[in-house]
C-alpha cells in the first residue's frame, strides 16, 4: 500500500511521530476495507467486494499511486466475476498505467480481452474479431516476458500459459493449426501444478484438464476425453464447474453407449448445480443453473422435472431479456 516506512525509534524522535501515525492510519483504513472485500470475494459476494475495493481506492487514501495497482487489480477481478467486462478492463488499464511492469495487470487484460471476444461464440463473430484475439495473445506474451521480475506467488507463467491455451483453442476451432499449441500450454499448467506441489494452482489445473478433454473430444478420442474430465472433476472444488464436467461425462457415456453411467453422471450434475444455486450469486446466474438442471432432467427423460427447472429459470430473468426468450422457447419444446 505504498513505499517502505522508515521508523527512527529513538527517545528524541518518539514524540515527533505524527507523520508516521497519519501514514499508518491511512494504510490501516485501506487494509481494513481490502480485508473485508477479500472475505466477501472468497464467498462470491462479488458486488459487495467490488464496492469495498472501490472505497479502498478513493483518492483521499492515496497521496501517491505507489501500491495502488493492487487495489485496481482487486477491482478488476471482482468486476470480471460480475461480468462487468468494461469495468474490469478499465481497472486493469489503470493498474498498468501506475506500474507498466505489473504482470498480473497484463494477465487481467489478456483474460478480459479474450472473454469479451468469445462471449458471443460464433464462427462469424470470432472471425470478424480476430484482432481482439491477437491482442489477448499479446497481453499474455508480454506477461511472460516480464515474469522473471514478478513475485513467484503471482504464478504469472502458469496463468499466461492457460490464457494462451484458451486463445489457441478458439483459433483451432476457427480453422487455424493451433491444436498442439493449445494442448502444450494447458500441459504447462499441469506441469507447474505438479500433482499438488503448488496447491494454489489446483483450480487452474482442473480447468486445464477440462480444456484438454475438449481437445480430445474434438479429436474423437473419447477415452482420453473421459479421463481428462474425470481429472478435472477430481481437482475442482466449485460446484458449478463440477456440474459442467459431470454433464460432459454424461454426453460421453451416451456416445459410448453406456446409458447407466450416463444417467448417473446427469444426476451428479444436477446435484452439483443444486449446490451452486445456494451460492450468493445474482438471479441471472441462478437462472442459468436452473436451465442446466432442466437440460439434465431432459437428458434422463424426466420431463416434468425439466419443465419445473425451466419455469424456475424464467422466474429469475426479466421478460424482455434474451435469456428469458431462450428459456421460454426451450420450455415450449418440453410441454405437450
PDB file of N, CA and C in Angstrom, residues 151-236:
ATOM      1  N   UNK A 151       6.751 -11.353  -8.518  1.00  0.00           N
ATOM      2  CA  UNK A 151       6.806 -12.280  -7.373  1.00  0.00           C
ATOM      3  C   UNK A 151       6.407 -13.690  -7.811  1.00  0.00           C
ATOM      4  N   UNK A 152       7.100 -14.688  -7.277  1.00  0.00           N
ATOM      5  CA  UNK A 152       6.782 -16.072  -7.644  1.00  0.00           C
ATOM      6  C   UNK A 152       5.343 -16.414  -7.301  1.00  0.00           C
ATOM      7  N   UNK A 153       4.815 -15.793  -6.229  1.00  0.00           N
ATOM      8  CA  UNK A 153       3.442 -16.092  -5.795  1.00  0.00           C
ATOM      9  C   UNK A 153       2.399 -15.646  -6.808  1.00  0.00           C
ATOM     10  N   UNK A 154       2.779 -14.776  -7.754  1.00  0.00           N
ATOM     11  CA  UNK A 154       1.825 -14.321  -8.767  1.00  0.00           C
ATOM     12  C   UNK A 154       1.529 -15.406  -9.788  1.00  0.00           C
ATOM     13  N   UNK A 155       2.399 -16.418  -9.893  1.00  0.00           N
ATOM     14  CA  UNK A 155       2.200 -17.549 -10.810  1.00  0.00           C
ATOM     15  C   UNK A 155       1.932 -17.067 -12.241  1.00  0.00           C
ATOM     16  N   UNK A 156       2.693 -16.065 -12.668  1.00  0.00           N
ATOM     17  CA  UNK A 156       2.483 -15.485 -13.991  1.00  0.00           C
ATOM     18  C   UNK A 156       2.667 -16.508 -15.119  1.00  0.00           C
ATOM     19  N   UNK A 157       3.729 -17.342 -15.115  1.00  0.00           N
ATOM     20  CA  UNK A 157       3.894 -18.296 -16.224  1.00  0.00           C
ATOM     21  C   UNK A 157       2.704 -19.245 -16.382  1.00  0.00           C
ATOM     22  N   UNK A 158       2.174 -19.747 -15.285  1.00  0.00           N
ATOM     23  CA  UNK A 158       1.034 -20.674 -15.356  1.00  0.00           C
ATOM     24  C   UNK A 158      -0.213 -19.972 -15.873  1.00  0.00           C
ATOM     25  N   UNK A 159      -0.482 -18.774 -15.355  1.00  0.00           N
ATOM     26  CA  UNK A 159      -1.684 -18.051 -15.769  1.00  0.00           C
ATOM     27  C   UNK A 159      -1.596 -17.610 -17.224  1.00  0.00           C
ATOM     28  N   UNK A 160      -0.406 -17.202 -17.641  1.00  0.00           N
ATOM     29  CA  UNK A 160      -0.231 -16.801 -19.042  1.00  0.00           C
ATOM     30  C   UNK A 160      -0.368 -18.004 -19.965  1.00  0.00           C
ATOM     31  N   UNK A 161       0.181 -19.140 -19.551  1.00  0.00           N
ATOM     32  CA  UNK A 161       0.073 -20.355 -20.371  1.00  0.00           C
ATOM     33  C   UNK A 161      -1.387 -20.773 -20.523  1.00  0.00           C
ATOM     34  N   UNK A 162      -2.146 -20.696 -19.454  1.00  0.00           N
ATOM     35  CA  UNK A 162      -3.562 -21.059 -19.547  1.00  0.00           C
ATOM     36  C   UNK A 162      -4.294 -20.102 -20.483  1.00  0.00           C
ATOM     37  N   UNK A 163      -4.017 -18.802 -20.339  1.00  0.00           N
ATOM     38  CA  UNK A 163      -4.656 -17.821 -21.214  1.00  0.00           C
ATOM     39  C   UNK A 163      -4.324 -18.050 -22.675  1.00  0.00           C
ATOM     40  N   UNK A 164      -3.042 -18.317 -22.964  1.00  0.00           N
ATOM     41  CA  UNK A 164      -2.650 -18.596 -24.341  1.00  0.00           C
ATOM     42  C   UNK A 164      -3.317 -19.864 -24.849  1.00  0.00           C
ATOM     43  N   UNK A 165      -3.404 -20.870 -23.990  1.00  0.00           N
ATOM     44  CA  UNK A 165      -4.071 -22.116 -24.388  1.00  0.00           C
ATOM     45  C   UNK A 165      -5.513 -21.864 -24.790  1.00  0.00           C
ATOM     46  N   UNK A 166      -6.189 -20.999 -24.039  1.00  0.00           N
ATOM     47  CA  UNK A 166      -7.581 -20.667 -24.374  1.00  0.00           C
ATOM     48  C   UNK A 166      -7.679 -20.025 -25.757  1.00  0.00           C
ATOM     49  N   UNK A 167      -6.800 -19.062 -26.013  1.00  0.00           N
ATOM     50  CA  UNK A 167      -6.839 -18.368 -27.299  1.00  0.00           C
ATOM     51  C   UNK A 167      -6.533 -19.342 -28.441  1.00  0.00           C
ATOM     52  N   UNK A 168      -5.494 -20.174 -28.265  1.00  0.00           N
ATOM     53  CA  UNK A 168      -5.138 -21.126 -29.317  1.00  0.00           C
ATOM     54  C   UNK A 168      -6.262 -22.136 -29.557  1.00  0.00           C
ATOM     55  N   UNK A 169      -6.990 -22.487 -28.489  1.00  0.00           N
ATOM     56  CA  UNK A 169      -8.108 -23.423 -28.643  1.00  0.00           C
ATOM     57  C   UNK A 169      -9.202 -22.812 -29.519  1.00  0.00           C
ATOM     58  N   UNK A 170      -9.537 -21.547 -29.265  1.00  0.00           N
ATOM     59  CA  UNK A 170     -10.539 -20.871 -30.086  1.00  0.00           C
ATOM     60  C   UNK A 170     -10.053 -20.754 -31.528  1.00  0.00           C
ATOM     61  N   UNK A 171      -8.778 -20.411 -31.702  1.00  0.00           N
ATOM     62  CA  UNK A 171      -8.247 -20.277 -33.060  1.00  0.00           C
ATOM     63  C   UNK A 171      -8.275 -21.614 -33.801  1.00  0.00           C
ATOM     64  N   UNK A 172      -8.076 -22.703 -33.057  1.00  0.00           N
ATOM     65  CA  UNK A 172      -8.184 -24.031 -33.671  1.00  0.00           C
ATOM     66  C   UNK A 172      -9.607 -24.287 -34.152  1.00  0.00           C
ATOM     67  N   UNK A 173     -10.572 -23.900 -33.328  1.00  0.00           N
ATOM     68  CA  UNK A 173     -11.973 -24.042 -33.739  1.00  0.00           C
ATOM     69  C   UNK A 173     -12.284 -23.202 -34.980  1.00  0.00           C
ATOM     70  N   UNK A 174     -11.537 -22.109 -35.158  1.00  0.00           N
ATOM     71  CA  UNK A 174     -11.744 -21.252 -36.321  1.00  0.00           C
ATOM     72  C   UNK A 174     -11.029 -21.766 -37.561  1.00  0.00           C
ATOM     73  N   UNK A 175     -10.257 -22.841 -37.401  1.00  0.00           N
ATOM     74  CA  UNK A 175      -9.597 -23.440 -38.557  1.00  0.00           C
ATOM     75  C   UNK A 175      -8.098 -23.284 -38.609  1.00  0.00           C
ATOM     76  N   UNK A 176      -7.506 -22.604 -37.608  1.00  0.00           N
ATOM     77  CA  UNK A 176      -6.050 -22.447 -37.579  1.00  0.00           C
ATOM     78  C   UNK A 176      -5.390 -23.732 -37.086  1.00  0.00           C
ATOM     79  N   UNK A 177      -4.103 -23.868 -37.408  1.00  0.00           N
ATOM     80  CA  UNK A 177      -3.348 -25.051 -36.987  1.00  0.00           C
ATOM     81  C   UNK A 177      -2.718 -24.790 -35.615  1.00  0.00           C
ATOM     82  N   UNK A 178      -3.552 -24.613 -34.600  1.00  0.00           N
ATOM     83  CA  UNK A 178      -3.060 -24.259 -33.265  1.00  0.00           C
ATOM     84  C   UNK A 178      -3.427 -25.301 -32.215  1.00  0.00           C
ATOM     85  N   UNK A 179      -3.838 -26.472 -32.671  1.00  0.00           N
ATOM     86  CA  UNK A 179      -4.253 -27.508 -31.730  1.00  0.00           C
ATOM     87  C   UNK A 179      -3.124 -27.891 -30.779  1.00  0.00           C
ATOM     88  N   UNK A 180      -1.934 -28.104 -31.325  1.00  0.00           N
ATOM     89  CA  UNK A 180      -0.798 -28.516 -30.493  1.00  0.00           C
ATOM     90  C   UNK A 180      -0.373 -27.407 -29.547  1.00  0.00           C
ATOM     91  N   UNK A 181      -0.428 -26.155 -30.025  1.00  0.00           N
ATOM     92  CA  UNK A 181      -0.062 -25.033 -29.151  1.00  0.00           C
ATOM     93  C   UNK A 181      -1.010 -24.956 -27.958  1.00  0.00           C
ATOM     94  N   UNK A 182      -2.292 -25.166 -28.209  1.00  0.00           N
ATOM     95  CA  UNK A 182      -3.258 -25.149 -27.116  1.00  0.00           C
ATOM     96  C   UNK A 182      -2.946 -26.248 -26.110  1.00  0.00           C
ATOM     97  N   UNK A 183      -2.773 -27.465 -26.605  1.00  0.00           N
ATOM     98  CA  UNK A 183      -2.508 -28.600 -25.712  1.00  0.00           C
ATOM     99  C   UNK A 183      -1.212 -28.392 -24.927  1.00  0.00           C
ATOM    100  N   UNK A 184      -0.182 -27.882 -25.582  1.00  0.00           N
ATOM    101  CA  UNK A 184       1.103 -27.666 -24.913  1.00  0.00           C
ATOM    102  C   UNK A 184       0.975 -26.665 -23.769  1.00  0.00           C
ATOM    103  N   UNK A 185       0.217 -25.601 -23.988  1.00  0.00           N
ATOM    104  CA  UNK A 185       0.082 -24.590 -22.944  1.00  0.00           C
ATOM    105  C   UNK A 185      -0.748 -25.089 -21.767  1.00  0.00           C
ATOM    106  N   UNK A 186      -1.777 -25.872 -22.040  1.00  0.00           N
ATOM    107  CA  UNK A 186      -2.535 -26.457 -20.930  1.00  0.00           C
ATOM    108  C   UNK A 186      -1.669 -27.450 -20.160  1.00  0.00           C
ATOM    109  N   UNK A 187      -0.793 -28.142 -20.857  1.00  0.00           N
ATOM    110  CA  UNK A 187       0.102 -29.084 -20.193  1.00  0.00           C
ATOM    111  C   UNK A 187       1.112 -28.347 -19.315  1.00  0.00           C
ATOM    112  N   UNK A 188       1.513 -27.151 -19.721  1.00  0.00           N
ATOM    113  CA  UNK A 188       2.419 -26.347 -18.897  1.00  0.00           C
ATOM    114  C   UNK A 188       1.773 -26.083 -17.526  1.00  0.00           C
ATOM    115  N   UNK A 189       0.487 -25.764 -17.539  1.00  0.00           N
ATOM    116  CA  UNK A 189      -0.225 -25.526 -16.276  1.00  0.00           C
ATOM    117  C   UNK A 189      -0.177 -26.769 -15.399  1.00  0.00           C
ATOM    118  N   UNK A 190      -0.429 -27.932 -16.010  1.00  0.00           N
ATOM    119  CA  UNK A 190      -0.434 -29.177 -15.241  1.00  0.00           C
ATOM    120  C   UNK A 190       0.966 -29.513 -14.726  1.00  0.00           C
ATOM    121  N   UNK A 191       1.985 -29.245 -15.533  1.00  0.00           N
ATOM    122  CA  UNK A 191       3.362 -29.480 -15.090  1.00  0.00           C
ATOM    123  C   UNK A 191       3.710 -28.563 -13.914  1.00  0.00           C
ATOM    124  N   UNK A 192       3.244 -27.312 -13.970  1.00  0.00           N
ATOM    125  CA  UNK A 192       3.504 -26.373 -12.875  1.00  0.00           C
ATOM    126  C   UNK A 192       2.777 -26.794 -11.602  1.00  0.00           C
ATOM    127  N   UNK A 193       1.569 -27.299 -11.765  1.00  0.00           N
ATOM    128  CA  UNK A 193       0.801 -27.787 -10.610  1.00  0.00           C
ATOM    129  C   UNK A 193       1.513 -28.969  -9.957  1.00  0.00           C
ATOM    130  N   UNK A 194       2.124 -29.810 -10.783  1.00  0.00           N
ATOM    131  CA  UNK A 194       2.992 -30.903 -10.318  1.00  0.00           C
ATOM    132  C   UNK A 194       2.297 -31.809  -9.299  1.00  0.00           C
ATOM    133  N   UNK A 195       1.101 -32.264  -9.673  1.00  0.00           N
ATOM    134  CA  UNK A 195       0.369 -33.204  -8.812  1.00  0.00           C
ATOM    135  C   UNK A 195       0.186 -32.693  -7.395  1.00  0.00           C
ATOM    136  N   UNK A 196      -0.054 -31.400  -7.267  1.00  0.00           N
ATOM    137  CA  UNK A 196      -0.383 -30.847  -5.955  1.00  0.00           C
ATOM    138  C   UNK A 196       0.744 -30.141  -5.245  1.00  0.00           C
ATOM    139  N   UNK A 197       1.940 -30.098  -5.837  1.00  0.00           N
ATOM    140  CA  UNK A 197       3.046 -29.408  -5.170  1.00  0.00           C
ATOM    141  C   UNK A 197       2.813 -27.904  -5.094  1.00  0.00           C
ATOM    142  N   UNK A 198       1.954 -27.399  -5.992  1.00  0.00           N
ATOM    143  CA  UNK A 198       1.552 -25.996  -5.915  1.00  0.00           C
ATOM    144  C   UNK A 198       0.027 -25.960  -5.762  1.00  0.00           C
ATOM    145  N   UNK A 199      -0.475 -26.119  -4.558  1.00  0.00           N
ATOM    146  CA  UNK A 199      -1.933 -26.197  -4.358  1.00  0.00           C
ATOM    147  C   UNK A 199      -2.675 -24.951  -4.808  1.00  0.00           C
ATOM    148  N   UNK A 200      -1.968 -23.816  -4.865  1.00  0.00           N
ATOM    149  CA  UNK A 200      -2.624 -22.586  -5.314  1.00  0.00           C
ATOM    150  C   UNK A 200      -3.038 -22.656  -6.784  1.00  0.00           C
ATOM    151  N   UNK A 201      -2.524 -23.645  -7.509  1.00  0.00           N
ATOM    152  CA  UNK A 201      -2.872 -23.806  -8.923  1.00  0.00           C
ATOM    153  C   UNK A 201      -3.925 -24.894  -9.141  1.00  0.00           C
ATOM    154  N   UNK A 202      -4.530 -25.386  -8.073  1.00  0.00           N
ATOM    155  CA  UNK A 202      -5.426 -26.539  -8.210  1.00  0.00           C
ATOM    156  C   UNK A 202      -6.603 -26.254  -9.153  1.00  0.00           C
ATOM    157  N   UNK A 203      -7.283 -25.139  -8.958  1.00  0.00           N
ATOM    158  CA  UNK A 203      -8.435 -24.846  -9.817  1.00  0.00           C
ATOM    159  C   UNK A 203      -8.007 -24.606 -11.259  1.00  0.00           C
ATOM    160  N   UNK A 204      -6.868 -23.947 -11.429  1.00  0.00           N
ATOM    161  CA  UNK A 204      -6.372 -23.715 -12.791  1.00  0.00           C
ATOM    162  C   UNK A 204      -6.010 -25.039 -13.454  1.00  0.00           C
ATOM    163  N   UNK A 205      -5.449 -25.961 -12.683  1.00  0.00           N
ATOM    164  CA  UNK A 205      -5.134 -27.291 -13.219  1.00  0.00           C
ATOM    165  C   UNK A 205      -6.404 -28.036 -13.601  1.00  0.00           C
ATOM    166  N   UNK A 206      -7.440 -27.893 -12.783  1.00  0.00           N
ATOM    167  CA  UNK A 206      -8.724 -28.510 -13.114  1.00  0.00           C
ATOM    168  C   UNK A 206      -9.239 -27.994 -14.446  1.00  0.00           C
ATOM    169  N   UNK A 207      -9.163 -26.677 -14.638  1.00  0.00           N
ATOM    170  CA  UNK A 207      -9.621 -26.084 -15.893  1.00  0.00           C
ATOM    171  C   UNK A 207      -8.758 -26.542 -17.075  1.00  0.00           C
ATOM    172  N   UNK A 208      -7.465 -26.709 -16.839  1.00  0.00           N
ATOM    173  CA  UNK A 208      -6.586 -27.188 -17.906  1.00  0.00           C
ATOM    174  C   UNK A 208      -6.955 -28.604 -18.329  1.00  0.00           C
ATOM    175  N   UNK A 209      -7.245 -29.463 -17.350  1.00  0.00           N
ATOM    176  CA  UNK A 209      -7.699 -30.825 -17.680  1.00  0.00           C
ATOM    177  C   UNK A 209      -8.989 -30.771 -18.512  1.00  0.00           C
ATOM    178  N   UNK A 210      -9.902 -29.888 -18.131  1.00  0.00           N
ATOM    179  CA  UNK A 210     -11.171 -29.785 -18.857  1.00  0.00           C
ATOM    180  C   UNK A 210     -10.945 -29.337 -20.291  1.00  0.00           C
ATOM    181  N   UNK A 211     -10.016 -28.399 -20.505  1.00  0.00           N
ATOM    182  CA  UNK A 211      -9.739 -27.929 -21.875  1.00  0.00           C
ATOM    183  C   UNK A 211      -9.084 -29.039 -22.699  1.00  0.00           C
ATOM    184  N   UNK A 212      -8.215 -29.811 -22.078  1.00  0.00           N
ATOM    185  CA  UNK A 212      -7.633 -30.948 -22.790  1.00  0.00           C
ATOM    186  C   UNK A 212      -8.726 -31.957 -23.153  1.00  0.00           C
ATOM    187  N   UNK A 213      -9.699 -32.130 -22.263  1.00  0.00           N
ATOM    188  CA  UNK A 213     -10.816 -33.030 -22.565  1.00  0.00           C
ATOM    189  C   UNK A 213     -11.576 -32.555 -23.800  1.00  0.00           C
ATOM    190  N   UNK A 214     -11.766 -31.247 -23.909  1.00  0.00           N
ATOM    191  CA  UNK A 214     -12.454 -30.692 -25.089  1.00  0.00           C
ATOM    192  C   UNK A 214     -11.656 -30.992 -26.358  1.00  0.00           C
ATOM    193  N   UNK A 215     -10.342 -30.860 -26.265  1.00  0.00           N
ATOM    194  CA  UNK A 215      -9.491 -31.152 -27.421  1.00  0.00           C
ATOM    195  C   UNK A 215      -9.619 -32.614 -27.821  1.00  0.00           C
ATOM    196  N   UNK A 216      -9.533 -33.508 -26.853  1.00  0.00           N
ATOM    197  CA  UNK A 216      -9.639 -34.941 -27.152  1.00  0.00           C
ATOM    198  C   UNK A 216     -11.028 -35.297 -27.675  1.00  0.00           C
ATOM    199  N   UNK A 217     -12.045 -34.635 -27.130  1.00  0.00           N
ATOM    200  CA  UNK A 217     -13.412 -34.865 -27.625  1.00  0.00           C
ATOM    201  C   UNK A 217     -13.496 -34.466 -29.100  1.00  0.00           C
ATOM    202  N   UNK A 218     -12.885 -33.345 -29.433  1.00  0.00           N
ATOM    203  CA  UNK A 218     -12.886 -32.892 -30.819  1.00  0.00           C
ATOM    204  C   UNK A 218     -12.109 -33.854 -31.715  1.00  0.00           C
ATOM    205  N   UNK A 219     -11.077 -34.473 -31.158  1.00  0.00           N
ATOM    206  CA  UNK A 219     -10.291 -35.472 -31.891  1.00  0.00           C
ATOM    207  C   UNK A 219     -11.021 -36.812 -32.009  1.00  0.00           C
ATOM    208  N   UNK A 220     -12.167 -36.923 -31.323  1.00  0.00           N
ATOM    209  CA  UNK A 220     -12.928 -38.177 -31.231  1.00  0.00           C
ATOM    210  C   UNK A 220     -12.182 -39.243 -30.437  1.00  0.00           C
ATOM    211  N   UNK A 221     -11.262 -38.807 -29.582  1.00  0.00           N
ATOM    212  CA  UNK A 221     -10.568 -39.709 -28.668  1.00  0.00           C
ATOM    213  C   UNK A 221     -11.360 -39.687 -27.355  1.00  0.00           C
ATOM    214  N   UNK A 222     -12.459 -40.433 -27.335  1.00  0.00           N
ATOM    215  CA  UNK A 222     -13.413 -40.327 -26.239  1.00  0.00           C
ATOM    216  C   UNK A 222     -12.858 -40.858 -24.922  1.00  0.00           C
ATOM    217  N   UNK A 223     -12.014 -41.869 -24.999  1.00  0.00           N
ATOM    218  CA  UNK A 223     -11.438 -42.425 -23.770  1.00  0.00           C
ATOM    219  C   UNK A 223     -10.533 -41.397 -23.090  1.00  0.00           C
ATOM    220  N   UNK A 224      -9.705 -40.720 -23.886  1.00  0.00           N
ATOM    221  CA  UNK A 224      -8.830 -39.695 -23.314  1.00  0.00           C
ATOM    222  C   UNK A 224      -9.649 -38.525 -22.786  1.00  0.00           C
ATOM    223  N   UNK A 225     -10.706 -38.147 -23.509  1.00  0.00           N
ATOM    224  CA  UNK A 225     -11.571 -37.056 -23.055  1.00  0.00           C
ATOM    225  C   UNK A 225     -12.219 -37.407 -21.722  1.00  0.00           C
ATOM    226  N   UNK A 226     -12.676 -38.649 -21.600  1.00  0.00           N
ATOM    227  CA  UNK A 226     -13.292 -39.097 -20.358  1.00  0.00           C
ATOM    228  C   UNK A 226     -12.315 -39.000 -19.197  1.00  0.00           C
ATOM    229  N   UNK A 227     -11.080 -39.421 -19.427  1.00  0.00           N
ATOM    230  CA  UNK A 227     -10.065 -39.380 -18.369  1.00  0.00           C
ATOM    231  C   UNK A 227      -9.767 -37.944 -17.945  1.00  0.00           C
ATOM    232  N   UNK A 228      -9.713 -37.029 -18.908  1.00  0.00           N
ATOM    233  CA  UNK A 228      -9.412 -35.636 -18.581  1.00  0.00           C
ATOM    234  C   UNK A 228     -10.562 -34.978 -17.824  1.00  0.00           C
ATOM    235  N   UNK A 229     -11.801 -35.252 -18.233  1.00  0.00           N
ATOM    236  CA  UNK A 229     -12.938 -34.697 -17.489  1.00  0.00           C
ATOM    237  C   UNK A 229     -12.959 -35.236 -16.061  1.00  0.00           C
ATOM    238  N   UNK A 230     -12.611 -36.515 -15.892  1.00  0.00           N
ATOM    239  CA  UNK A 230     -12.572 -37.082 -14.553  1.00  0.00           C
ATOM    240  C   UNK A 230     -11.488 -36.415 -13.708  1.00  0.00           C
ATOM    241  N   UNK A 231     -10.340 -36.122 -14.324  1.00  0.00           N
ATOM    242  CA  UNK A 231      -9.271 -35.427 -13.604  1.00  0.00           C
ATOM    243  C   UNK A 231      -9.711 -34.016 -13.223  1.00  0.00           C
ATOM    244  N   UNK A 232     -10.432 -33.359 -14.134  1.00  0.00           N
ATOM    245  CA  UNK A 232     -10.953 -32.022 -13.833  1.00  0.00           C
ATOM    246  C   UNK A 232     -11.906 -32.081 -12.644  1.00  0.00           C
ATOM    247  N   UNK A 233     -12.752 -33.098 -12.621  1.00  0.00           N
ATOM    248  CA  UNK A 233     -13.686 -33.296 -11.510  1.00  0.00           C
ATOM    249  C   UNK A 233     -12.959 -33.512 -10.195  1.00  0.00           C
ATOM    250  N   UNK A 234     -11.937 -34.334 -10.232  1.00  0.00           N
ATOM    251  CA  UNK A 234     -11.207 -34.680  -9.017  1.00  0.00           C
ATOM    252  C   UNK A 234     -10.546 -33.463  -8.380  1.00  0.00           C
ATOM    253  N   UNK A 235     -10.170 -32.482  -9.199  1.00  0.00           N
ATOM    254  CA  UNK A 235      -9.450 -31.324  -8.682  1.00  0.00           C
ATOM    255  C   UNK A 235     -10.359 -30.153  -8.329  1.00  0.00           C
ATOM    256  N   UNK A 236     -11.494 -30.046  -9.002  1.00  0.00           N
ATOM    257  CA  UNK A 236     -12.335 -28.864  -8.809  1.00  0.00           C
ATOM    258  C   UNK A 236     -13.024 -28.880  -7.447  1.00  0.00           C
TER     259      UNK A 236
END
